[in-house]
Short mmCIF file of C-alpha atoms in Angstrom, two decimals:
data_model
loop_
_atom_site.label_atom_id
_atom_site.label_comp_id
_atom_site.label_asym_id
_atom_site.label_seq_id
_atom_site.Cartn_x
_atom_site.Cartn_y
_atom_site.Cartn_z
CA UNK A 24 16.71 -31.22 10.76
CA UNK A 25 18.61 -28.30 9.25
CA UNK A 26 19.87 -30.54 6.46
CA UNK A 27 16.30 -31.71 5.78
CA UNK A 28 15.04 -28.12 5.58
CA UNK A 29 17.95 -27.29 3.27
CA UNK A 30 16.98 -30.19 1.03
CA UNK A 31 13.30 -29.23 1.00
CA UNK A 32 14.10 -25.60 0.21
CA UNK A 33 16.08 -26.47 -2.89
CA UNK A 34 14.34 -29.61 -4.06
CA UNK A 35 12.85 -29.46 -7.55
CA UNK A 36 9.15 -29.51 -8.31
CA UNK A 37 9.25 -32.96 -9.92
CA UNK A 38 9.80 -34.94 -6.68
CA UNK A 39 6.95 -33.09 -5.04
CA UNK A 40 4.62 -33.83 -7.94
CA UNK A 41 5.58 -37.51 -7.82
CA UNK A 42 4.85 -37.77 -4.12
CA UNK A 43 1.59 -35.92 -4.60
CA UNK A 44 0.47 -38.35 -7.29
CA UNK A 45 1.27 -41.33 -5.04
CA UNK A 46 -0.71 -39.75 -2.23
CA UNK A 47 -3.63 -38.57 -4.36
CA UNK A 48 -6.14 -40.97 -2.90
CA UNK A 49 -5.14 -40.23 0.68
CA UNK A 50 -4.28 -36.51 0.80
CA UNK A 51 -6.61 -33.55 0.27
CA UNK A 52 -5.01 -30.12 -0.06
CA UNK A 53 -7.30 -27.20 -0.83
CA UNK A 54 -5.68 -23.93 -1.91
CA UNK A 55 -8.17 -21.08 -1.86
CA UNK A 56 -7.33 -17.66 -3.21
CA UNK A 57 -9.36 -14.73 -2.05
CA UNK A 58 -9.27 -10.96 -1.90
CA UNK A 59 -10.08 -8.38 0.76
CA UNK A 60 -9.71 -4.63 1.26
CA UNK A 61 -5.98 -4.07 1.50
CA UNK A 62 -4.98 -7.67 0.86
CA UNK A 63 -5.97 -10.83 -0.90
CA UNK A 64 -5.52 -10.46 -4.64
CA UNK A 65 -2.17 -9.24 -5.86
CA UNK A 66 -2.14 -5.61 -6.95
CA UNK A 67 -1.06 -6.67 -10.45
CA UNK A 68 -2.63 -10.11 -10.40
CA UNK A 69 0.13 -12.02 -8.66
CA UNK A 70 3.78 -12.10 -7.84
CA UNK A 71 5.74 -9.11 -6.69
CA UNK A 72 8.56 -6.77 -7.55
CA UNK A 73 12.04 -6.80 -6.12
CA UNK A 74 13.38 -3.34 -6.64
CA UNK A 75 17.00 -3.99 -5.86
CA UNK A 76 19.15 -1.23 -4.42
CA UNK A 77 18.63 2.48 -4.50
CA UNK A 78 20.38 4.76 -6.88
CA UNK A 79 21.00 7.44 -4.30
CA UNK A 80 24.15 9.55 -4.37
CA UNK A 81 26.13 10.74 -1.41
CA UNK A 82 29.16 12.84 -0.69
CA UNK A 83 30.83 14.38 2.33
CA UNK A 84 28.57 17.41 2.12
CA UNK A 85 25.35 15.38 2.40
CA UNK A 86 23.58 13.29 4.95
CA UNK A 87 22.41 10.60 2.58
CA UNK A 88 20.17 7.68 3.38
CA UNK A 89 19.06 4.96 1.04
CA UNK A 90 17.59 1.51 1.28
CA UNK A 91 17.11 -1.50 -0.90
CA UNK A 92 13.62 -2.86 -1.00
CA UNK A 93 12.25 -6.30 -1.57
CA UNK A 94 8.56 -6.10 -2.00
CA UNK A 95 5.46 -7.70 -3.27
CA UNK A 96 2.53 -6.15 -4.99
CA UNK A 97 1.11 -3.12 -3.53
CA UNK A 98 -1.63 -0.73 -2.30
CA UNK A 99 -1.33 2.90 -1.62
CA UNK A 100 -0.43 1.22 1.21
CA UNK A 101 3.20 2.07 0.74
CA UNK A 102 3.92 -1.44 -0.16
CA UNK A 103 1.68 -4.37 0.08
CA UNK A 104 -1.40 -4.85 -2.05
CA UNK A 105 -3.89 -7.41 -2.99
CA UNK A 106 -2.47 -10.81 -2.21
CA UNK A 107 -4.21 -14.17 -2.06
CA UNK A 108 -4.42 -16.26 1.06
CA UNK A 109 -4.88 -19.95 1.42
CA UNK A 110 -6.40 -22.49 3.72
CA UNK A 111 -5.41 -26.10 3.68
CA UNK A 112 -7.17 -29.25 4.58
CA UNK A 113 -5.17 -31.95 6.31
CA UNK A 114 -4.90 -35.45 4.99
CA UNK A 115 -7.51 -38.13 5.42
CA UNK A 116 -6.28 -41.65 6.11
CA UNK A 117 -8.49 -44.59 5.31
CA UNK A 118 -8.50 -47.85 7.26
CA UNK A 119 -7.91 -50.95 5.20
CA UNK A 120 -8.51 -54.60 6.00
CA UNK A 121 -5.17 -56.22 5.38
CA UNK A 122 -6.76 -59.63 5.06
CA UNK A 123 -3.98 -61.02 7.25
CA UNK A 124 -1.41 -60.51 4.51
CA UNK A 125 1.88 -59.30 6.04
CA UNK A 126 3.17 -58.16 2.64
CA UNK A 127 0.06 -56.09 1.99
CA UNK A 128 0.25 -54.59 5.46
CA UNK A 129 3.86 -53.57 4.90
CA UNK A 130 2.92 -52.06 1.53
CA UNK A 131 0.15 -50.02 3.18
CA UNK A 132 2.64 -48.88 5.80
CA UNK A 133 5.02 -47.67 3.07
CA UNK A 134 2.21 -45.82 1.30
CA UNK A 135 1.23 -44.09 4.55
CA UNK A 136 4.86 -43.07 5.12
CA UNK A 137 5.05 -41.68 1.58
CA UNK A 138 1.81 -39.77 2.19
CA UNK A 139 3.16 -38.21 5.38
CA UNK A 140 6.40 -37.22 3.66
CA UNK A 141 4.50 -35.72 0.72
CA UNK A 142 2.26 -33.73 3.03
CA UNK A 143 5.26 -32.53 5.05
CA UNK A 144 7.17 -31.47 1.92
CA UNK A 145 4.23 -29.46 0.59
CA UNK A 146 3.58 -27.91 4.02
CA UNK A 147 7.20 -26.82 4.38
CA UNK A 148 7.25 -25.42 0.84
CA UNK A 149 4.05 -23.49 1.57
CA UNK A 150 5.53 -22.08 4.76
CA UNK A 151 8.68 -21.04 2.92
CA UNK A 152 6.57 -19.26 0.30
CA UNK A 153 4.30 -17.72 2.91
CA UNK A 154 7.13 -15.59 4.25
CA UNK A 155 8.51 -14.69 0.83
CA UNK A 156 7.76 -11.80 -1.46
CA UNK A 157 7.79 -14.21 -4.39
CA UNK A 158 5.84 -17.42 -4.90
CA UNK A 159 9.15 -19.20 -4.44
CA UNK A 160 12.44 -17.90 -3.18
CA UNK A 161 14.22 -16.81 -0.05
CA UNK A 162 12.55 -15.26 2.95
CA UNK A 163 11.85 -11.57 2.44
CA UNK A 164 14.47 -9.16 3.75
CA UNK A 165 12.40 -6.40 5.28
CA UNK A 166 14.67 -3.36 5.17
CA UNK A 167 13.75 -0.36 7.31
CA UNK A 168 11.73 2.35 5.60
CA UNK A 169 13.66 5.55 4.98
CA UNK A 170 12.40 8.11 7.48
CA UNK A 171 12.08 11.74 6.41
CA UNK A 172 11.93 13.28 9.88
CA UNK A 173 15.57 14.45 9.69
CA UNK A 174 14.45 16.96 7.08
CA UNK A 175 12.85 18.97 9.89
CA UNK A 176 16.36 19.94 11.01
CA UNK A 177 16.42 22.40 8.11
CA UNK A 178 12.64 22.60 7.49
CA UNK A 179 10.75 22.61 10.83
CA UNK A 180 7.36 22.61 9.08
CA UNK A 181 7.98 19.47 7.03
CA UNK A 182 5.26 16.81 7.32
CA UNK A 183 5.82 13.34 5.88
CA UNK A 184 2.05 12.74 5.76
CA UNK A 185 1.52 15.93 3.75
CA UNK A 186 4.50 15.16 1.49
CA UNK A 187 3.20 11.67 0.68
CA UNK A 188 -0.26 13.06 -0.10
CA UNK A 189 1.29 15.65 -2.45
CA UNK A 190 3.47 13.02 -4.15
CA UNK A 191 0.52 10.67 -4.61
CA UNK A 192 -1.65 13.39 -6.19
CA UNK A 193 1.13 14.67 -8.43
CA UNK A 194 1.97 11.20 -9.70
CA UNK A 195 -1.68 10.58 -10.62
CA UNK A 196 -2.12 14.00 -12.23
CA UNK A 197 1.06 13.73 -14.31
CA UNK A 198 0.17 10.24 -15.54
CA UNK A 199 -3.31 11.40 -16.56
CA UNK A 200 -1.78 14.35 -18.42
CA UNK A 201 0.97 12.57 -20.32
CA UNK A 202 -1.08 12.16 -23.50
CA UNK A 203 -0.29 15.73 -24.62
CA UNK A 204 2.22 18.52 -24.04
CA UNK A 205 -0.59 20.97 -23.27
CA UNK A 206 -2.00 18.72 -20.55
CA UNK A 207 1.45 18.11 -19.04
CA UNK A 208 2.00 21.87 -18.86
CA UNK A 209 -0.72 21.89 -16.20
CA UNK A 210 1.71 20.27 -13.75
CA UNK A 211 4.82 22.01 -15.07
CA UNK A 212 5.59 23.96 -11.85
CA UNK A 213 6.16 20.62 -10.11
CA UNK A 214 7.50 18.42 -12.95
CA UNK A 215 10.70 19.45 -14.75
CA UNK A 216 10.88 19.82 -18.51
CA UNK A 217 13.05 16.69 -18.77
CA UNK A 218 10.62 14.65 -16.65
CA UNK A 219 7.64 15.88 -18.70
CA UNK A 220 9.45 14.89 -21.90
CA UNK A 221 10.12 11.42 -20.50
CA UNK A 222 6.43 10.96 -19.73
CA UNK A 223 5.33 12.28 -23.13
CA UNK A 224 7.35 9.74 -25.13
CA UNK A 225 6.52 6.73 -22.97
CA UNK A 226 4.53 3.95 -24.61
CA UNK A 227 1.66 3.93 -25.24
CA UNK A 228 1.95 7.53 -26.46
CA UNK A 229 -1.01 9.85 -26.83
CA UNK A 230 -3.19 7.74 -24.51
CA UNK A 231 -5.31 9.43 -21.85
CA UNK A 232 -5.46 7.31 -18.69
CA UNK A 233 -8.81 7.48 -16.93
CA UNK A 234 -7.63 5.60 -13.83
CA UNK A 235 -4.27 5.99 -12.12
CA UNK A 236 -4.00 3.94 -8.94
CA UNK A 237 -0.87 3.97 -6.81
CA UNK A 238 -0.56 0.52 -5.32
CA UNK A 239 2.68 1.10 -3.44
CA UNK A 240 4.81 4.13 -2.68
CA UNK A 241 8.18 3.69 -0.98
CA UNK A 242 10.81 6.23 -0.03
CA UNK A 243 14.18 4.72 -0.88
CA UNK A 244 16.50 7.71 -0.71
CA UNK A 245 16.94 11.09 0.97
CA UNK A 246 19.86 13.49 0.57
CA UNK A 247 20.06 16.43 2.97
CA UNK A 248 22.93 18.90 2.48
CA UNK A 249 24.94 19.71 5.57
CA UNK A 250 25.01 23.35 4.41
CA UNK A 251 21.66 24.39 2.88
CA UNK A 252 23.00 27.73 1.61
CA UNK A 253 25.85 26.32 -0.43
CA UNK A 254 28.83 28.23 -1.77
CA UNK A 255 27.54 29.17 -5.22
CA UNK A 256 24.81 31.40 -6.57
CA UNK A 257 22.16 28.76 -5.83
CA UNK A 258 21.45 26.91 -2.57
CA UNK A 259 22.18 23.22 -2.27
CA UNK A 260 19.38 20.77 -2.99
CA UNK A 261 17.40 18.33 -0.91
CA UNK A 262 16.47 15.20 -2.85
CA UNK A 263 13.99 12.44 -2.04
CA UNK A 264 13.64 9.28 -4.12
CA UNK A 265 10.22 7.63 -4.25
CA UNK A 266 9.42 4.31 -5.88
CA UNK A 267 5.90 3.71 -7.20
CA UNK A 268 3.96 0.64 -8.22
CA UNK A 269 0.85 1.65 -10.11
CA UNK A 270 -1.96 0.53 -12.36
CA UNK A 271 -2.72 2.85 -15.28
CA UNK A 272 -5.99 2.12 -17.04
CA UNK A 273 -7.30 3.36 -20.36
CA UNK A 274 -9.97 1.99 -22.71
CA UNK A 275 -10.01 -1.41 -21.06
CA UNK A 276 -6.21 -1.77 -20.97
CA UNK A 277 -4.33 -1.77 -17.66
CA UNK A 278 -0.58 -1.22 -17.43
CA UNK A 279 1.32 -2.21 -14.32
CA UNK A 280 4.34 0.06 -13.90
CA UNK A 281 7.22 0.31 -11.48
CA UNK A 282 9.02 3.64 -11.60
CA UNK A 283 11.30 5.78 -9.46
CA UNK A 284 10.83 9.53 -9.25
CA UNK A 285 13.43 11.88 -7.79
CA UNK A 286 12.02 14.99 -6.11
CA UNK A 287 14.34 17.96 -5.57
CA UNK A 288 14.00 21.34 -3.90
CA UNK A 289 16.28 24.15 -2.80
CA UNK A 290 17.41 23.30 0.71
CA UNK A 291 16.51 26.78 1.96
CA UNK A 292 12.80 26.32 1.11
CA UNK A 293 10.39 25.73 4.00
CA UNK A 294 7.23 23.65 3.60
CA UNK A 295 3.86 25.38 3.45
CA UNK A 296 1.01 24.38 5.73
CA UNK A 297 -1.25 21.72 4.16
CA UNK A 298 -4.37 23.24 2.61
CA UNK A 299 -7.67 22.01 1.28
CA UNK A 300 -6.86 23.15 -2.25
CA UNK A 301 -5.75 20.01 -4.05
CA UNK A 302 -4.93 21.76 -7.34
CA UNK A 303 -1.42 22.48 -8.56
CA UNK A 304 -1.28 26.25 -8.29
CA UNK A 305 1.76 28.51 -8.63
CA UNK A 306 4.24 27.28 -5.96
CA UNK A 307 5.34 30.86 -5.26
CA UNK A 308 2.20 33.00 -5.02
CA UNK A 309 -0.55 30.36 -5.01
CA UNK A 310 -2.42 31.86 -7.96
CA UNK A 311 -4.21 29.51 -10.39
CA UNK A 312 -1.68 28.15 -12.84
CA UNK A 313 -1.91 29.19 -16.47
CA UNK A 314 -0.03 26.53 -18.37
CA UNK A 315 2.29 26.91 -21.32
CA UNK A 316 3.36 23.82 -23.22
CA UNK A 317 6.85 25.03 -24.12
CA UNK A 318 9.64 27.18 -22.74
CA UNK A 319 10.28 28.14 -19.12
CA UNK A 320 7.15 28.14 -17.01
CA UNK A 321 6.58 31.68 -15.72
CA UNK A 322 3.61 32.54 -13.51
CA UNK A 323 1.37 35.21 -15.07
CA UNK A 324 0.52 36.56 -11.60
CA UNK A 325 3.88 36.89 -9.83
CA UNK A 326 6.16 36.77 -12.88
CA UNK A 327 8.48 34.11 -11.40
CA UNK A 328 9.89 31.17 -13.32
CA UNK A 329 8.71 28.27 -11.17
CA UNK A 330 9.64 24.96 -12.85
CA UNK A 331 13.00 24.76 -11.10
CA UNK A 332 12.45 23.74 -7.46
CA UNK A 333 13.10 27.22 -6.08
CA UNK A 334 9.72 27.33 -4.34
CA UNK A 335 8.53 23.75 -3.87
CA UNK A 336 9.22 20.13 -4.73
CA UNK A 337 10.01 19.41 -8.37
CA UNK A 338 10.24 16.05 -10.13
CA UNK A 339 13.79 16.18 -11.46
CA UNK A 340 14.08 12.70 -12.91
CA UNK A 341 11.87 9.70 -13.75
CA UNK A 342 13.26 6.20 -14.16
CA UNK A 343 10.89 3.57 -15.55
CA UNK A 344 11.86 0.16 -14.15
CA UNK A 345 9.13 -1.82 -15.91
CA UNK A 346 5.79 -1.45 -17.66
CA UNK A 347 3.59 -4.44 -18.43
CA UNK A 348 0.05 -4.68 -19.70
CA UNK A 349 -1.48 -6.67 -16.89
CA UNK A 350 -5.22 -6.35 -16.27
CA UNK A 351 -6.49 -6.98 -12.73
CA UNK A 352 -7.12 -10.69 -12.28
CA UNK A 353 -9.63 -11.51 -9.59
CA UNK A 354 -10.10 -15.23 -10.10
CA UNK A 355 -6.60 -16.65 -9.65
CA UNK A 356 -4.78 -17.89 -6.57
CA UNK A 357 -2.09 -15.93 -4.77
CA UNK A 358 -1.06 -17.20 -1.37
CA UNK A 359 -1.18 -15.26 1.90
CA UNK A 360 2.35 -14.47 3.02
CA UNK A 361 3.86 -12.89 6.07
CA UNK A 362 1.20 -13.62 8.70
CA UNK A 363 3.72 -15.54 10.78
CA UNK A 364 6.48 -12.97 10.45
CA UNK A 365 7.45 -11.23 13.72
CA UNK A 366 5.88 -7.84 14.35
CA UNK A 367 8.10 -4.88 13.46
CA UNK A 368 7.77 -2.40 16.32
CA UNK A 369 9.39 1.01 16.52
CA UNK A 370 11.61 1.32 19.60
CA UNK A 371 10.39 4.89 20.09
CA UNK A 372 6.69 3.96 20.16
CA UNK A 373 6.22 3.89 23.95
CA UNK A 374 7.78 7.31 24.43
CA UNK A 375 5.79 8.82 21.55
CA UNK A 376 2.56 7.28 22.87
CA UNK A 377 3.08 8.74 26.33
CA UNK A 378 3.77 12.11 24.74
CA UNK A 379 0.51 11.95 22.77
CA UNK A 380 -1.43 10.83 25.87
CA UNK A 381 -0.01 13.79 27.82
CA UNK A 382 -1.06 16.21 25.08
CA UNK A 383 -4.53 14.66 24.70
CA UNK A 384 -5.73 12.42 27.57
CA UNK A 385 -8.83 11.46 25.55
CA UNK A 386 -6.62 9.34 23.29
CA UNK A 387 -6.56 6.02 25.14
CA UNK A 388 -5.90 2.43 24.14
CA UNK A 389 -9.63 1.72 24.36
CA UNK A 390 -10.56 4.77 22.26
CA UNK A 391 -8.13 3.92 19.45
CA UNK A 392 -9.26 0.28 19.53
CA UNK A 393 -12.92 1.31 19.26
CA UNK A 394 -12.17 3.66 16.35
CA UNK A 395 -10.20 0.91 14.63
CA UNK A 396 -13.08 -1.55 15.09
CA UNK A 397 -15.53 0.97 13.61
CA UNK A 398 -13.39 1.54 10.51
CA UNK A 399 -12.65 -2.18 10.11
CA UNK A 400 -16.30 -3.22 10.31
CA UNK A 401 -17.56 -0.41 8.10
CA UNK A 402 -14.90 -1.03 5.47
CA UNK A 403 -15.53 -4.78 5.26
CA UNK A 404 -19.29 -4.26 5.04
CA UNK A 405 -18.94 -1.63 2.31
CA UNK A 406 -16.48 -3.84 0.42
CA UNK A 407 -18.85 -6.82 0.52
CA UNK A 408 -21.64 -4.64 -0.89
CA UNK A 409 -19.43 -3.32 -3.74
CA UNK A 410 -20.42 0.16 -2.50
CA UNK A 411 -17.91 2.31 -0.60
CA UNK A 412 -20.10 5.29 0.24
CA UNK A 413 -20.37 4.42 3.93
CA UNK A 414 -16.58 4.30 4.40
CA UNK A 415 -15.87 7.55 2.53
CA UNK A 416 -15.55 9.67 5.68
CA UNK A 417 -13.24 7.21 7.47
CA UNK A 418 -10.47 6.80 4.90
CA UNK A 419 -8.13 9.28 3.23
CA UNK A 420 -8.72 10.46 -0.32
CA UNK A 421 -5.80 8.46 -1.68
CA UNK A 422 -6.83 5.22 -0.01
CA UNK A 423 -10.43 5.70 -1.11
CA UNK A 424 -9.27 6.01 -4.74
CA UNK A 425 -7.32 2.80 -4.36
CA UNK A 426 -10.24 0.88 -2.83
CA UNK A 427 -12.66 2.24 -5.44
CA UNK A 428 -10.36 1.00 -8.20
CA UNK A 429 -10.73 -2.57 -6.97
CA UNK A 430 -14.47 -2.36 -6.41
CA UNK A 431 -14.83 -1.08 -9.98
CA UNK A 432 -12.62 -3.95 -11.20
CA UNK A 433 -14.91 -6.47 -9.50
CA UNK A 434 -18.00 -4.84 -11.01
CA UNK A 435 -16.53 -4.84 -14.52
CA UNK A 436 -15.91 -8.57 -14.27
CA UNK A 437 -19.36 -9.22 -12.79
CA UNK A 438 -17.89 -10.32 -9.46
CA UNK A 439 -18.34 -9.51 -5.78
CA UNK A 440 -15.95 -10.30 -2.95
CA UNK A 441 -17.97 -11.43 0.09
CA UNK A 442 -16.53 -11.10 3.60
CA UNK A 443 -18.47 -12.96 6.31
CA UNK A 444 -17.81 -12.92 10.07
CA UNK A 445 -14.68 -10.83 9.61
CA UNK A 446 -13.31 -9.68 12.94
CA UNK A 447 -10.12 -8.36 14.49
CA UNK A 448 -8.53 -11.14 16.50
CA UNK A 449 -5.77 -8.94 17.92
CA UNK A 450 -4.21 -5.54 17.29
CA UNK A 451 -0.81 -4.22 18.29
CA UNK A 452 0.23 -0.56 17.90
CA UNK A 453 3.76 -0.46 16.53
CA UNK A 454 4.62 3.07 15.47
CA UNK A 455 3.61 6.66 16.17
CA UNK A 456 4.91 9.66 14.27
CA UNK A 457 4.10 13.29 15.01
CA UNK A 458 4.82 16.40 13.00
CA UNK A 459 3.51 19.96 13.02
CA UNK A 460 0.34 18.98 11.16
CA UNK A 461 -0.43 15.29 11.70
CA UNK A 462 -0.26 12.46 14.17
CA UNK A 463 -0.03 9.02 12.57
CA UNK A 464 -0.36 5.72 14.42
CA UNK A 465 0.41 2.37 12.77
CA UNK A 466 -1.25 -0.78 14.14
CA UNK A 467 -0.62 -4.38 13.15
CA UNK A 468 -4.11 -5.82 12.72
CA UNK A 469 -4.66 -9.57 12.89
CA UNK A 470 -8.00 -10.63 11.46
CA UNK A 471 -9.96 -13.66 10.33
CA UNK A 472 -13.19 -14.47 8.53
CA UNK A 473 -14.77 -16.27 5.62
CA UNK A 474 -13.64 -14.75 2.36
CA UNK A 475 -14.96 -15.78 -1.07
CA UNK A 476 -15.89 -14.41 -4.49
CA UNK A 477 -19.23 -14.89 -6.25
CA UNK A 478 -20.46 -14.05 -9.73
CA UNK A 479 -23.24 -11.48 -9.95
CA UNK A 480 -26.19 -11.64 -10.13
CA UNK A 481 -26.35 -15.45 -10.07
CA UNK A 482 -24.37 -15.86 -6.85
CA UNK A 483 -22.28 -18.60 -8.49
CA UNK A 484 -19.29 -19.46 -6.32
CA UNK A 485 -15.98 -18.52 -8.00
CA UNK A 486 -13.33 -19.15 -5.35
CA UNK A 487 -12.64 -18.90 -1.65
CA UNK A 488 -14.29 -20.73 1.22
CA UNK A 489 -17.79 -20.15 2.58
CA UNK A 490 -17.10 -22.33 5.62
CA UNK A 491 -13.45 -21.99 6.58
CA UNK A 492 -11.95 -18.94 8.25
CA UNK A 493 -8.91 -17.33 6.73
CA UNK A 494 -6.40 -15.64 9.03
CA UNK A 495 -4.21 -12.73 7.94
CA UNK A 496 -2.47 -9.62 9.24
CA UNK A 497 -1.79 -6.13 7.90
CA UNK A 498 -0.33 -2.86 9.12
CA UNK A 499 -2.95 -0.09 9.22
CA UNK A 500 -2.02 3.59 9.64
CA UNK A 501 -4.53 6.08 11.04
CA UNK A 502 -3.90 9.83 10.82
CA UNK A 503 -5.43 12.81 12.62
CA UNK A 504 -4.77 16.53 12.59
CA UNK A 505 -2.18 17.52 15.17
CA UNK A 506 -4.51 20.38 16.20
CA UNK A 507 -7.40 18.06 17.02
CA UNK A 508 -7.93 16.95 20.61
CA UNK A 509 -10.76 15.41 22.59
CA UNK A 510 -13.18 12.53 22.26
CA UNK A 511 -12.47 9.90 19.63
CA UNK A 512 -15.60 9.14 17.62
CA UNK A 513 -16.76 5.53 17.80
CA UNK A 514 -19.96 5.98 15.78
CA UNK A 515 -20.34 6.91 12.09
CA UNK A 516 -20.95 10.63 12.55
CA UNK A 517 -19.32 13.83 11.30
CA UNK A 518 -16.63 14.90 13.72
CA UNK A 519 -17.51 18.55 13.13
CA UNK A 520 -21.32 18.75 13.31
CA UNK A 521 -22.28 15.30 14.63
CA UNK A 522 -24.65 14.57 11.74
CA UNK A 523 -24.78 11.09 10.14
CA UNK A 524 -21.61 10.48 8.18
CA UNK A 525 -22.60 11.26 4.61
CA UNK A 526 -19.56 12.47 2.69
CA UNK A 527 -19.28 13.84 -0.84
CA UNK A 528 -16.68 12.62 -3.32
CA UNK A 529 -14.70 15.74 -2.42
CA UNK A 530 -14.45 14.51 1.18
CA UNK A 531 -16.90 17.06 2.62
CA UNK A 532 -19.80 16.52 5.02
CA UNK A 533 -23.12 16.90 3.16
CA UNK A 534 -24.62 18.70 6.18
CA UNK A 535 -21.99 21.20 7.36
CA UNK A 536 -19.62 21.26 4.37
CA UNK A 537 -16.52 20.54 6.48
CA UNK A 538 -13.74 18.52 4.86
CA UNK A 539 -13.16 15.43 7.00
CA UNK A 540 -11.06 12.91 5.04
CA UNK A 541 -7.64 14.31 5.96
CA UNK A 542 -8.16 13.66 9.67
CA UNK A 543 -9.28 17.21 10.42
CA UNK A 544 -11.72 16.03 13.10
CA UNK A 545 -10.91 12.41 13.86
CA UNK A 546 -8.70 9.47 12.98
CA UNK A 547 -9.01 8.24 9.39
CA UNK A 548 -7.35 5.25 7.74
CA UNK A 549 -4.65 6.37 5.31
CA UNK A 550 -2.58 3.24 4.61
CA UNK A 551 -2.94 -0.53 4.53
CA UNK A 552 0.45 -2.22 4.26
CA UNK A 553 1.11 -5.93 3.86
CA UNK A 554 2.95 -7.82 6.57
CA UNK A 555 5.45 -9.32 4.12
CA UNK A 556 6.56 -5.92 2.82
CA UNK A 557 6.16 -3.61 5.82
CA UNK A 558 9.54 -2.32 6.95
CA UNK A 559 8.70 0.09 9.73
#
């Protein structure tokens, strides 16, 4: 059997096509590509990106971690993105009257054998692809995600959730500003002069991007100095490497980019508490930033030069791995992959869960399940309607931007992705992280439903199945403020005032004005990661 699998894995496409032609009258195989919130259509229209190894440095004075990543398309879902799924029909055999002819009967027998072999070959090839990052190739090696919790040894207030939110916003802001030096000066306290120059000369130059959507964001490197103070005039540096997959859109053109940004900061700096202000103010005094397009960036309020990582994270280096003009394609097939992969579960989950339960007895299995069901149902309904207003208060700002990008892409192409009878078939919590500001629980969600695309307003069927369920799985991460305790909301209401959940684009309740989309009052969905790229 192993030799047969080896042969099937490496066999060329020509033998498969030949067998398929022979079996054409007897075999029906239906490949249906579809899209859904968080999965379905590839983030860049198909395929994936294998990033290779990290470019982290290490020496005896550093605790250095790095990982290689092998990933598909993405969502600000830290990996993963819009991938297609498929459903397959079996084969239909037809009875023939042999007319008593032994030779004809033997010929029919041979044809049936060929049909079975052809079906088996294609099924095995599909299964091999299903658990690959690429349409063909070896099974994905799911390397562990680089954890940043060790940074709290020298920075007790560090929050990975807050850091990822900052990184996401800064990436988007810098990409939108790269059309001019004056605009880039607006993020100068957090982007070095060399990094700004690299963005300014990148093709296409002088183009203002209206949409910047981070499809995947992966930490591949962290360097923590053993001695933060260092021996010289300046402290040692902490460095974190983050890899992005993104869509940048301007004037009808979409560029799919893969790039690696290195963030550095003096190792003696301690993280500030997350705030509601999402602007890029002076990292020292917090005053509004008055930008200068040249020279050292000095704050007009406190007088400090701030574009050097002395006060907060600074983008030290940007490496562009690839940039391709690749508009979102919503009508082509990309197979579902990874559903049958084993669940990746953090060994520390049980202990962390018991700790959370002890701190807040209202957080139970049933409560989290009910909250998950509410978000799942609301999201799928809003997605089907091409209108995300009802889900605004249940997802983070970054994830909402990502989802809105795809809804807008459907609208521009006159399409609508319809999800019917979608339900969670099972859910398994796999990871729980806690820091001074946030609790974050990751759950592997198995779901199924009828998933198809229609053309608006005619309702013409484009692809997908109206009658056959499609099964899939994803890893969903919910976050909540570490200061919040008590009842978990299972109805669409504001967690602060209890009014119907009507949220502004700024993430604030229309009735009480409270900001709710960072988990201040209840669990919100912050990530959707694909099962073939999730690494823990």
